[in-house]
């Protein structure tokens, strides 16, 4: 039903979604054609570490996908150190793997090792983050587009409120690419609606405590928060969860008095949706294995591969929250 | 002698005197006055920028407003700063408090979720984890003579890892009415956690000042060799200071976890040690040990928290937050710097000297005033 | 001569023909209510060694600090070589030609001698430090003070305090100094080093340099100086040619009263009647610290410890008190005879310092600043510290009680301070020493160990402290006093233990206690 209302009010959103679909499709198409050949590959995967739940599920998803395909995956945990990653990539090159997956811990300093891989004709696929190097040196980047995540959140909100809403925004850590791009994507969409505006915006540092403290100050700053604030847009779920606590303590019903939309899709936000305290979340897609392996297959088949394969996650609503929560638990 | 000066001038003179008195007081006991003045200045400027900032309403049987928020939000830092002040008094420093907060929060959350132990046992375990951390720091510093900044750095780094091991890297969310009350509910119009912090503060001040513990800690911090020669057991004292700091941090960790009803091992209490150190220094203590000022340390905490809350409510664009905060803190520190004070009083004196007639008048008005009394 | 006569500069006749180097006219300086200097005038000529003498708090240090720009002056003029100067800080004062060497060596112990000597003016080639050149200059400077045999690349604290003092002087000379101020430079030097310093001073004087020499050794004043200026209570008592001022007059000027009062109590030697045994040390020693020795101290007795620097004086005091634990022997402290005459004597080696203090011992350490005072804390807190520590932290002494105890002590020991809440660090050396003494007197000790109780404090306080010690002794306390000042030691000690190379070499008693006998024992 919501999808229908989005389409009704936002004809341009169709184009956006279509654009999304085509991106996914053009990646997905070669999958069917090439995976039929059922070639067994040896792939090296240099992961940053296991600093968050999301990264753990990314690792597990890629391992599972490799197993499903019968690939030999050589996994290396860099424990947050670039030197470990460079060492791992060099050892993959020495072992003559068919392709390398690299989740780079930092953006710079990769030119040398990428050149070495290129000289050995081993394709390197960057997963979930980019690097600051000549794009010729790697095959492609498989990652979410933070801008589109922000845009999707804004589109949903515009549809839900008929383009009329006073929004408070919880930004991520100042200067982080996720915070900058999610904000930019969100702002770009709401600029089309004269009656949608961000009335307050502060950083909650991507943390639950930060989100709670900032939301408290937002509520104090408005004389009648129930009426003056229509929705909360939070750059991640954790801050939204903190903000939900703040609202409840101020006697405000989250998701009813104030709409809540956030990004990431952590288990607890699904729990909140089940309890009727949050309205929507956009998943930061951890399932990057399939598109990454497909890109390597496409390369081996001599096809051109785009430099950025956007692997955005879907928007989840309370109706599927219970199922998603159980899946992730 | 007949006084023919118009009365309006006399009030000017009185003001002049009040200022002079203030300066004298500042010169004599600058450390006690400056933090108060800074806090009042920040509060009044914020009230101008954000109307209604000083407003306190009575909602649902408790007080409600930004000032209450400042007290509410300031409690974790206040508790940590209390322990930090004592440690700094012994010429030490405790960088691990942020990590101890994470550990105690993790213990609280994991025990609440995985056991059906009564809440007081859970809290006791969390506080116990803080005591153990403090004992570890204290042993490294007092028995193994490792420099405090290095000794506590070890736990600062490792502690967060320990907390992550306890929570298995996830944010552990829990539900407990008692803990929720500690985090967010009110008692006698004020947040319960403010009462807890107030109790700790008063208890600490009483123990430090009504017994001779404060004197001994300051003596050990200012001159450990002389203290040893008069029979003070410096090692035991230093050890207990770190244990106390660990305890305060653990209490703070329980409150922080109770606040968000979850243990965030990565972010709970992150950089809080720096705020705590800043508060102790704002109170006028020296990092080289010696005199500590517990009451003023709390004022220091309130200065920092007022700034944070004021910036959040002011609607300042996020990217200016840190610079504005740092600038104001710098200004507060400059007000307290002896150099600034000397410069100010010198200017004041030279002005007086340039206008000796005025100076004479002021003395005569003083005499006159005395005669009147 | 009346001490308060207004003799200011009138009495000086000798050096008028020489040209004035430093002229100070009616210089005043006050600190929050205390007039530290009151219209002081002083003239130092070229090629003159000028003694600046006075009691604690007379204003010597303040005068030097104003001169070198550490404190700004309130009023008055300072002229150097006929030009008015306003030093902003000690560095600026050096540029102007005033170099100062302080009592506490003002060098950086962890740096090499060369680094210390060339810190202010580095030898640079192409913008980088040329260590070869720097070493060469350091050597040249060291040669000037007669330290040819020093390796300038070694770390400074490898050398004795005496050598460090000479190095500090060498550094002061590295600038083009016209006026050299030496503030108690001889406090830690032995006789031959003092001789070396004096020949250096004479040499500098002949080169036309003016030297202000602050000391509390009167012998040295008469040995080396040309002119004496005496300060008292921030005022200039007068300037006198050294040759025409008698010792007794000098002391009278400084103290403001006749020396006879001080001298009367000095020939008591025979009167001290040793009573009960207080402390017994049997074969007490520690490897590479002190050779085992026996020592007994009785109630109502002052036992002196004599010896050269590094002979084991301080080590003996530390072992007796227990701040350093001996690795052999037995130390016992007799309980008060009147209470329990048959009680077992308490052995102290296994006990903590707190227990030692509780059983009635006190210790005034040699290094007042490092081991004695807690500079940041107030006079009250410093005085109460030992008693409070022996009681334990939980049994706090009531504030009214504290104030009474401290007030009594301030009066009894004549400590000069406006109030008891002043930080001890702001007091003069003599008053600090009195505060430490008071700290122990408050605990009512049976035995007090004093290591160099009169070091670095001037003549008035010297006599006051010696008088206090004698009074305590008459009241039945036992005292163990280590001192490098033999003249004093023989004046008050009933027995003298002579130390040499970490051994006890003799114990002189009765009529054998004399400077000559001690020196003879040390020399043999």
PDB file of C-alpha atoms in Angstrom, chain C residues 317-493:
ATOM      1  CA  UNK C 317      70.656   9.227  60.658  1.00  0.00           C
ATOM      2  CA  UNK C 318      68.578   7.324  58.087  1.00  0.00           C
ATOM      3  CA  UNK C 319      69.379   3.939  59.627  1.00  0.00           C
ATOM      4  CA  UNK C 320      68.716   5.181  63.145  1.00  0.00           C
ATOM      5  CA  UNK C 321      65.331   6.523  62.120  1.00  0.00           C
ATOM      6  CA  UNK C 322      64.522   3.573  59.897  1.00  0.00           C
ATOM      7  CA  UNK C 323      63.741   5.446  56.682  1.00  0.00           C
ATOM      8  CA  UNK C 324      66.401   3.159  55.243  1.00  0.00           C
ATOM      9  CA  UNK C 325      66.180  -0.280  56.794  1.00  0.00           C
ATOM     10  CA  UNK C 326      69.468  -1.800  57.956  1.00  0.00           C
ATOM     11  CA  UNK C 327      70.255  -5.311  56.790  1.00  0.00           C
ATOM     12  CA  UNK C 328      71.875  -6.258  60.051  1.00  0.00           C
ATOM     13  CA  UNK C 329      71.930  -5.340  63.713  1.00  0.00           C
ATOM     14  CA  UNK C 330      69.387  -4.453  66.339  1.00  0.00           C
ATOM     15  CA  UNK C 331      67.787  -1.116  67.129  1.00  0.00           C
ATOM     16  CA  UNK C 332      65.826  -0.755  70.345  1.00  0.00           C
ATOM     17  CA  UNK C 333      63.965   2.184  71.771  1.00  0.00           C
ATOM     18  CA  UNK C 334      63.433   2.171  75.519  1.00  0.00           C
ATOM     19  CA  UNK C 335      59.900   2.853  76.624  1.00  0.00           C
ATOM     20  CA  UNK C 336      59.463   5.781  79.010  1.00  0.00           C
ATOM     21  CA  UNK C 337      61.155   4.835  82.241  1.00  0.00           C
ATOM     22  CA  UNK C 338      58.593   6.398  84.531  1.00  0.00           C
ATOM     23  CA  UNK C 339      55.699   4.469  83.072  1.00  0.00           C
ATOM     24  CA  UNK C 340      57.018   0.929  82.853  1.00  0.00           C
ATOM     25  CA  UNK C 341      60.579   0.571  83.990  1.00  0.00           C
ATOM     26  CA  UNK C 342      60.701  -3.128  83.368  1.00  0.00           C
ATOM     27  CA  UNK C 343      58.960  -3.192  80.027  1.00  0.00           C
ATOM     28  CA  UNK C 344      60.656  -4.896  77.127  1.00  0.00           C
ATOM     29  CA  UNK C 345      62.491  -2.496  74.865  1.00  0.00           C
ATOM     30  CA  UNK C 346      60.875  -2.274  71.451  1.00  0.00           C
ATOM     31  CA  UNK C 347      62.857  -3.397  68.459  1.00  0.00           C
ATOM     32  CA  UNK C 348      62.416  -1.062  65.537  1.00  0.00           C
ATOM     33  CA  UNK C 349      63.926  -2.671  62.482  1.00  0.00           C
ATOM     34  CA  UNK C 350      60.830  -4.669  61.583  1.00  0.00           C
ATOM     35  CA  UNK C 351      58.499  -1.773  62.245  1.00  0.00           C
ATOM     36  CA  UNK C 352      56.953   0.697  59.875  1.00  0.00           C
ATOM     37  CA  UNK C 353      57.889   4.347  60.096  1.00  0.00           C
ATOM     38  CA  UNK C 354      54.459   5.046  61.486  1.00  0.00           C
ATOM     39  CA  UNK C 355      55.100   2.667  64.367  1.00  0.00           C
ATOM     40  CA  UNK C 356      58.540   4.193  64.872  1.00  0.00           C
ATOM     41  CA  UNK C 357      56.956   7.621  65.126  1.00  0.00           C
ATOM     42  CA  UNK C 358      54.321   6.289  67.499  1.00  0.00           C
ATOM     43  CA  UNK C 359      57.021   4.922  69.753  1.00  0.00           C
ATOM     44  CA  UNK C 360      58.515   8.399  69.993  1.00  0.00           C
ATOM     45  CA  UNK C 361      60.996   9.205  67.250  1.00  0.00           C
ATOM     46  CA  UNK C 362      61.191  12.131  64.875  1.00  0.00           C
ATOM     47  CA  UNK C 363      63.461  12.976  61.968  1.00  0.00           C
ATOM     48  CA  UNK C 364      64.306  16.279  60.300  1.00  0.00           C
ATOM     49  CA  UNK C 365      65.954  15.278  57.020  1.00  0.00           C
ATOM     50  CA  UNK C 366      68.968  16.923  55.457  1.00  0.00           C
ATOM     51  CA  UNK C 367      67.245  18.027  52.255  1.00  0.00           C
ATOM     52  CA  UNK C 368      64.513  20.300  53.505  1.00  0.00           C
ATOM     53  CA  UNK C 369      62.900  20.908  50.141  1.00  0.00           C
ATOM     54  CA  UNK C 370      62.956  17.337  48.847  1.00  0.00           C
ATOM     55  CA  UNK C 371      62.309  15.354  52.019  1.00  0.00           C
ATOM     56  CA  UNK C 372      60.995  17.839  54.523  1.00  0.00           C
ATOM     57  CA  UNK C 373      58.348  20.331  53.609  1.00  0.00           C
ATOM     58  CA  UNK C 374      55.265  19.740  51.509  1.00  0.00           C
ATOM     59  CA  UNK C 375      55.555  23.114  49.824  1.00  0.00           C
ATOM     60  CA  UNK C 376      52.006  23.372  48.503  1.00  0.00           C
ATOM     61  CA  UNK C 377      50.349  22.635  51.804  1.00  0.00           C
ATOM     62  CA  UNK C 378      49.841  25.227  54.512  1.00  0.00           C
ATOM     63  CA  UNK C 379      51.917  25.731  57.623  1.00  0.00           C
ATOM     64  CA  UNK C 380      49.129  24.184  59.672  1.00  0.00           C
ATOM     65  CA  UNK C 381      48.885  21.091  57.503  1.00  0.00           C
ATOM     66  CA  UNK C 382      52.646  20.629  57.420  1.00  0.00           C
ATOM     67  CA  UNK C 383      52.919  20.880  61.192  1.00  0.00           C
ATOM     68  CA  UNK C 384      50.057  18.495  61.883  1.00  0.00           C
ATOM     69  CA  UNK C 385      51.179  15.909  59.333  1.00  0.00           C
ATOM     70  CA  UNK C 386      53.368  13.674  61.515  1.00  0.00           C
ATOM     71  CA  UNK C 387      50.969  13.554  64.463  1.00  0.00           C
ATOM     72  CA  UNK C 388      48.035  12.897  62.159  1.00  0.00           C
ATOM     73  CA  UNK C 389      49.923  10.172  60.325  1.00  0.00           C
ATOM     74  CA  UNK C 390      50.755   8.421  63.575  1.00  0.00           C
ATOM     75  CA  UNK C 391      47.107   8.603  64.649  1.00  0.00           C
ATOM     76  CA  UNK C 392      45.866   7.306  61.272  1.00  0.00           C
ATOM     77  CA  UNK C 393      43.623   8.997  58.757  1.00  0.00           C
ATOM     78  CA  UNK C 394      40.354   8.054  60.385  1.00  0.00           C
ATOM     79  CA  UNK C 395      41.161   9.720  63.712  1.00  0.00           C
ATOM     80  CA  UNK C 396      41.269  13.276  62.521  1.00  0.00           C
ATOM     81  CA  UNK C 397      42.526  15.934  64.893  1.00  0.00           C
ATOM     82  CA  UNK C 398      39.770  18.506  65.431  1.00  0.00           C
ATOM     83  CA  UNK C 399      40.351  21.800  63.671  1.00  0.00           C
ATOM     84  CA  UNK C 400      40.238  23.789  66.927  1.00  0.00           C
ATOM     85  CA  UNK C 401      42.851  21.461  68.398  1.00  0.00           C
ATOM     86  CA  UNK C 402      44.992  21.786  65.280  1.00  0.00           C
ATOM     87  CA  UNK C 403      44.828  25.565  65.388  1.00  0.00           C
ATOM     88  CA  UNK C 404      45.781  25.620  69.024  1.00  0.00           C
ATOM     89  CA  UNK C 405      48.756  23.293  68.515  1.00  0.00           C
ATOM     90  CA  UNK C 406      49.972  25.209  65.480  1.00  0.00           C
ATOM     91  CA  UNK C 407      49.441  28.600  67.053  1.00  0.00           C
ATOM     92  CA  UNK C 408      51.460  27.546  70.086  1.00  0.00           C
ATOM     93  CA  UNK C 409      54.275  26.323  67.860  1.00  0.00           C
ATOM     94  CA  UNK C 410      54.336  29.487  65.770  1.00  0.00           C
ATOM     95  CA  UNK C 411      54.719  31.476  68.991  1.00  0.00           C
ATOM     96  CA  UNK C 412      57.134  29.103  70.671  1.00  0.00           C
ATOM     97  CA  UNK C 413      59.473  28.884  67.690  1.00  0.00           C
ATOM     98  CA  UNK C 414      58.925  32.517  66.633  1.00  0.00           C
ATOM     99  CA  UNK C 415      57.955  31.591  63.081  1.00  0.00           C
ATOM    100  CA  UNK C 416      57.497  34.672  60.957  1.00  0.00           C
ATOM    101  CA  UNK C 417      54.235  34.396  59.057  1.00  0.00           C
ATOM    102  CA  UNK C 418      51.046  36.449  58.742  1.00  0.00           C
ATOM    103  CA  UNK C 419      48.829  33.376  59.171  1.00  0.00           C
ATOM    104  CA  UNK C 420      49.013  29.609  59.529  1.00  0.00           C
ATOM    105  CA  UNK C 421      47.275  28.921  56.210  1.00  0.00           C
ATOM    106  CA  UNK C 422      50.100  30.288  54.117  1.00  0.00           C
ATOM    107  CA  UNK C 423      51.751  27.620  51.927  1.00  0.00           C
ATOM    108  CA  UNK C 424      55.028  26.562  53.509  1.00  0.00           C
ATOM    109  CA  UNK C 425      56.831  26.978  50.208  1.00  0.00           C
ATOM    110  CA  UNK C 426      56.441  30.741  50.539  1.00  0.00           C
ATOM    111  CA  UNK C 427      58.370  30.912  53.804  1.00  0.00           C
ATOM    112  CA  UNK C 428      62.090  31.562  54.083  1.00  0.00           C
ATOM    113  CA  UNK C 429      64.459  28.629  54.622  1.00  0.00           C
ATOM    114  CA  UNK C 430      64.864  29.185  58.356  1.00  0.00           C
ATOM    115  CA  UNK C 431      61.150  29.374  58.940  1.00  0.00           C
ATOM    116  CA  UNK C 432      60.611  26.227  56.870  1.00  0.00           C
ATOM    117  CA  UNK C 433      63.112  24.447  59.087  1.00  0.00           C
ATOM    118  CA  UNK C 434      61.218  25.637  62.139  1.00  0.00           C
ATOM    119  CA  UNK C 435      57.972  24.300  60.682  1.00  0.00           C
ATOM    120  CA  UNK C 436      59.554  20.870  60.278  1.00  0.00           C
ATOM    121  CA  UNK C 437      60.878  21.050  63.804  1.00  0.00           C
ATOM    122  CA  UNK C 438      57.394  22.003  64.980  1.00  0.00           C
ATOM    123  CA  UNK C 439      55.929  19.065  63.066  1.00  0.00           C
ATOM    124  CA  UNK C 440      57.924  16.739  65.303  1.00  0.00           C
ATOM    125  CA  UNK C 441      57.571  18.681  68.533  1.00  0.00           C
ATOM    126  CA  UNK C 442      53.792  18.348  68.172  1.00  0.00           C
ATOM    127  CA  UNK C 443      54.213  14.554  68.364  1.00  0.00           C
ATOM    128  CA  UNK C 444      56.126  14.902  71.684  1.00  0.00           C
ATOM    129  CA  UNK C 445      59.003  12.670  70.619  1.00  0.00           C
ATOM    130  CA  UNK C 446      61.475  11.126  73.024  1.00  0.00           C
ATOM    131  CA  UNK C 447      64.194  11.158  70.448  1.00  0.00           C
ATOM    132  CA  UNK C 448      64.686  13.612  67.634  1.00  0.00           C
ATOM    133  CA  UNK C 449      67.116  13.015  64.781  1.00  0.00           C
ATOM    134  CA  UNK C 450      68.230  16.166  63.005  1.00  0.00           C
ATOM    135  CA  UNK C 451      70.347  16.048  59.880  1.00  0.00           C
ATOM    136  CA  UNK C 452      71.965  19.406  59.149  1.00  0.00           C
ATOM    137  CA  UNK C 453      69.321  21.419  60.996  1.00  0.00           C
ATOM    138  CA  UNK C 454      71.061  24.710  60.302  1.00  0.00           C
ATOM    139  CA  UNK C 455      72.088  24.259  56.694  1.00  0.00           C
ATOM    140  CA  UNK C 456      71.306  27.094  54.330  1.00  0.00           C
ATOM    141  CA  UNK C 457      69.751  29.303  56.947  1.00  0.00           C
ATOM    142  CA  UNK C 458      71.337  32.377  58.364  1.00  0.00           C
ATOM    143  CA  UNK C 459      72.917  33.292  61.576  1.00  0.00           C
ATOM    144  CA  UNK C 460      69.893  34.483  63.526  1.00  0.00           C
ATOM    145  CA  UNK C 461      67.897  31.362  62.779  1.00  0.00           C
ATOM    146  CA  UNK C 462      71.004  29.258  63.463  1.00  0.00           C
ATOM    147  CA  UNK C 463      71.116  30.455  66.991  1.00  0.00           C
ATOM    148  CA  UNK C 464      67.403  30.182  67.482  1.00  0.00           C
ATOM    149  CA  UNK C 465      67.393  26.569  66.318  1.00  0.00           C
ATOM    150  CA  UNK C 466      70.376  25.687  68.482  1.00  0.00           C
ATOM    151  CA  UNK C 467      68.659  27.298  71.449  1.00  0.00           C
ATOM    152  CA  UNK C 468      65.532  25.247  70.786  1.00  0.00           C
ATOM    153  CA  UNK C 469      67.581  22.059  70.607  1.00  0.00           C
ATOM    154  CA  UNK C 470      69.226  22.856  73.911  1.00  0.00           C
ATOM    155  CA  UNK C 471      65.893  23.588  75.560  1.00  0.00           C
ATOM    156  CA  UNK C 472      64.490  20.298  74.309  1.00  0.00           C
ATOM    157  CA  UNK C 473      67.503  18.493  75.667  1.00  0.00           C
ATOM    158  CA  UNK C 474      67.052  20.098  79.068  1.00  0.00           C
ATOM    159  CA  UNK C 475      63.462  18.905  79.053  1.00  0.00           C
ATOM    160  CA  UNK C 476      64.757  15.350  78.757  1.00  0.00           C
ATOM    161  CA  UNK C 477      64.609  14.685  75.036  1.00  0.00           C
ATOM    162  CA  UNK C 478      67.420  12.829  73.341  1.00  0.00           C
ATOM    163  CA  UNK C 479      68.816  14.329  70.154  1.00  0.00           C
ATOM    164  CA  UNK C 480      71.007  12.956  67.401  1.00  0.00           C
ATOM    165  CA  UNK C 481      72.340  15.847  65.339  1.00  0.00           C
ATOM    166  CA  UNK C 482      74.451  15.525  62.222  1.00  0.00           C
ATOM    167  CA  UNK C 483      76.156  18.705  61.136  1.00  0.00           C
ATOM    168  CA  UNK C 484      78.986  19.853  58.925  1.00  0.00           C
ATOM    169  CA  UNK C 485      79.496  22.927  61.071  1.00  0.00           C
ATOM    170  CA  UNK C 486      81.935  21.776  63.695  1.00  0.00           C
ATOM    171  CA  UNK C 487      82.029  25.076  65.489  1.00  0.00           C
ATOM    172  CA  UNK C 488      78.347  24.712  66.270  1.00  0.00           C
ATOM    173  CA  UNK C 489      78.481  21.015  66.894  1.00  0.00           C
ATOM    174  CA  UNK C 490      81.045  21.254  69.656  1.00  0.00           C
ATOM    175  CA  UNK C 491      79.024  24.066  71.170  1.00  0.00           C
ATOM    176  CA  UNK C 492      75.928  21.996  71.813  1.00  0.00           C
ATOM    177  CA  UNK C 493      76.846  18.304  71.633  1.00  0.00           C
TER     178      UNK C 493
END
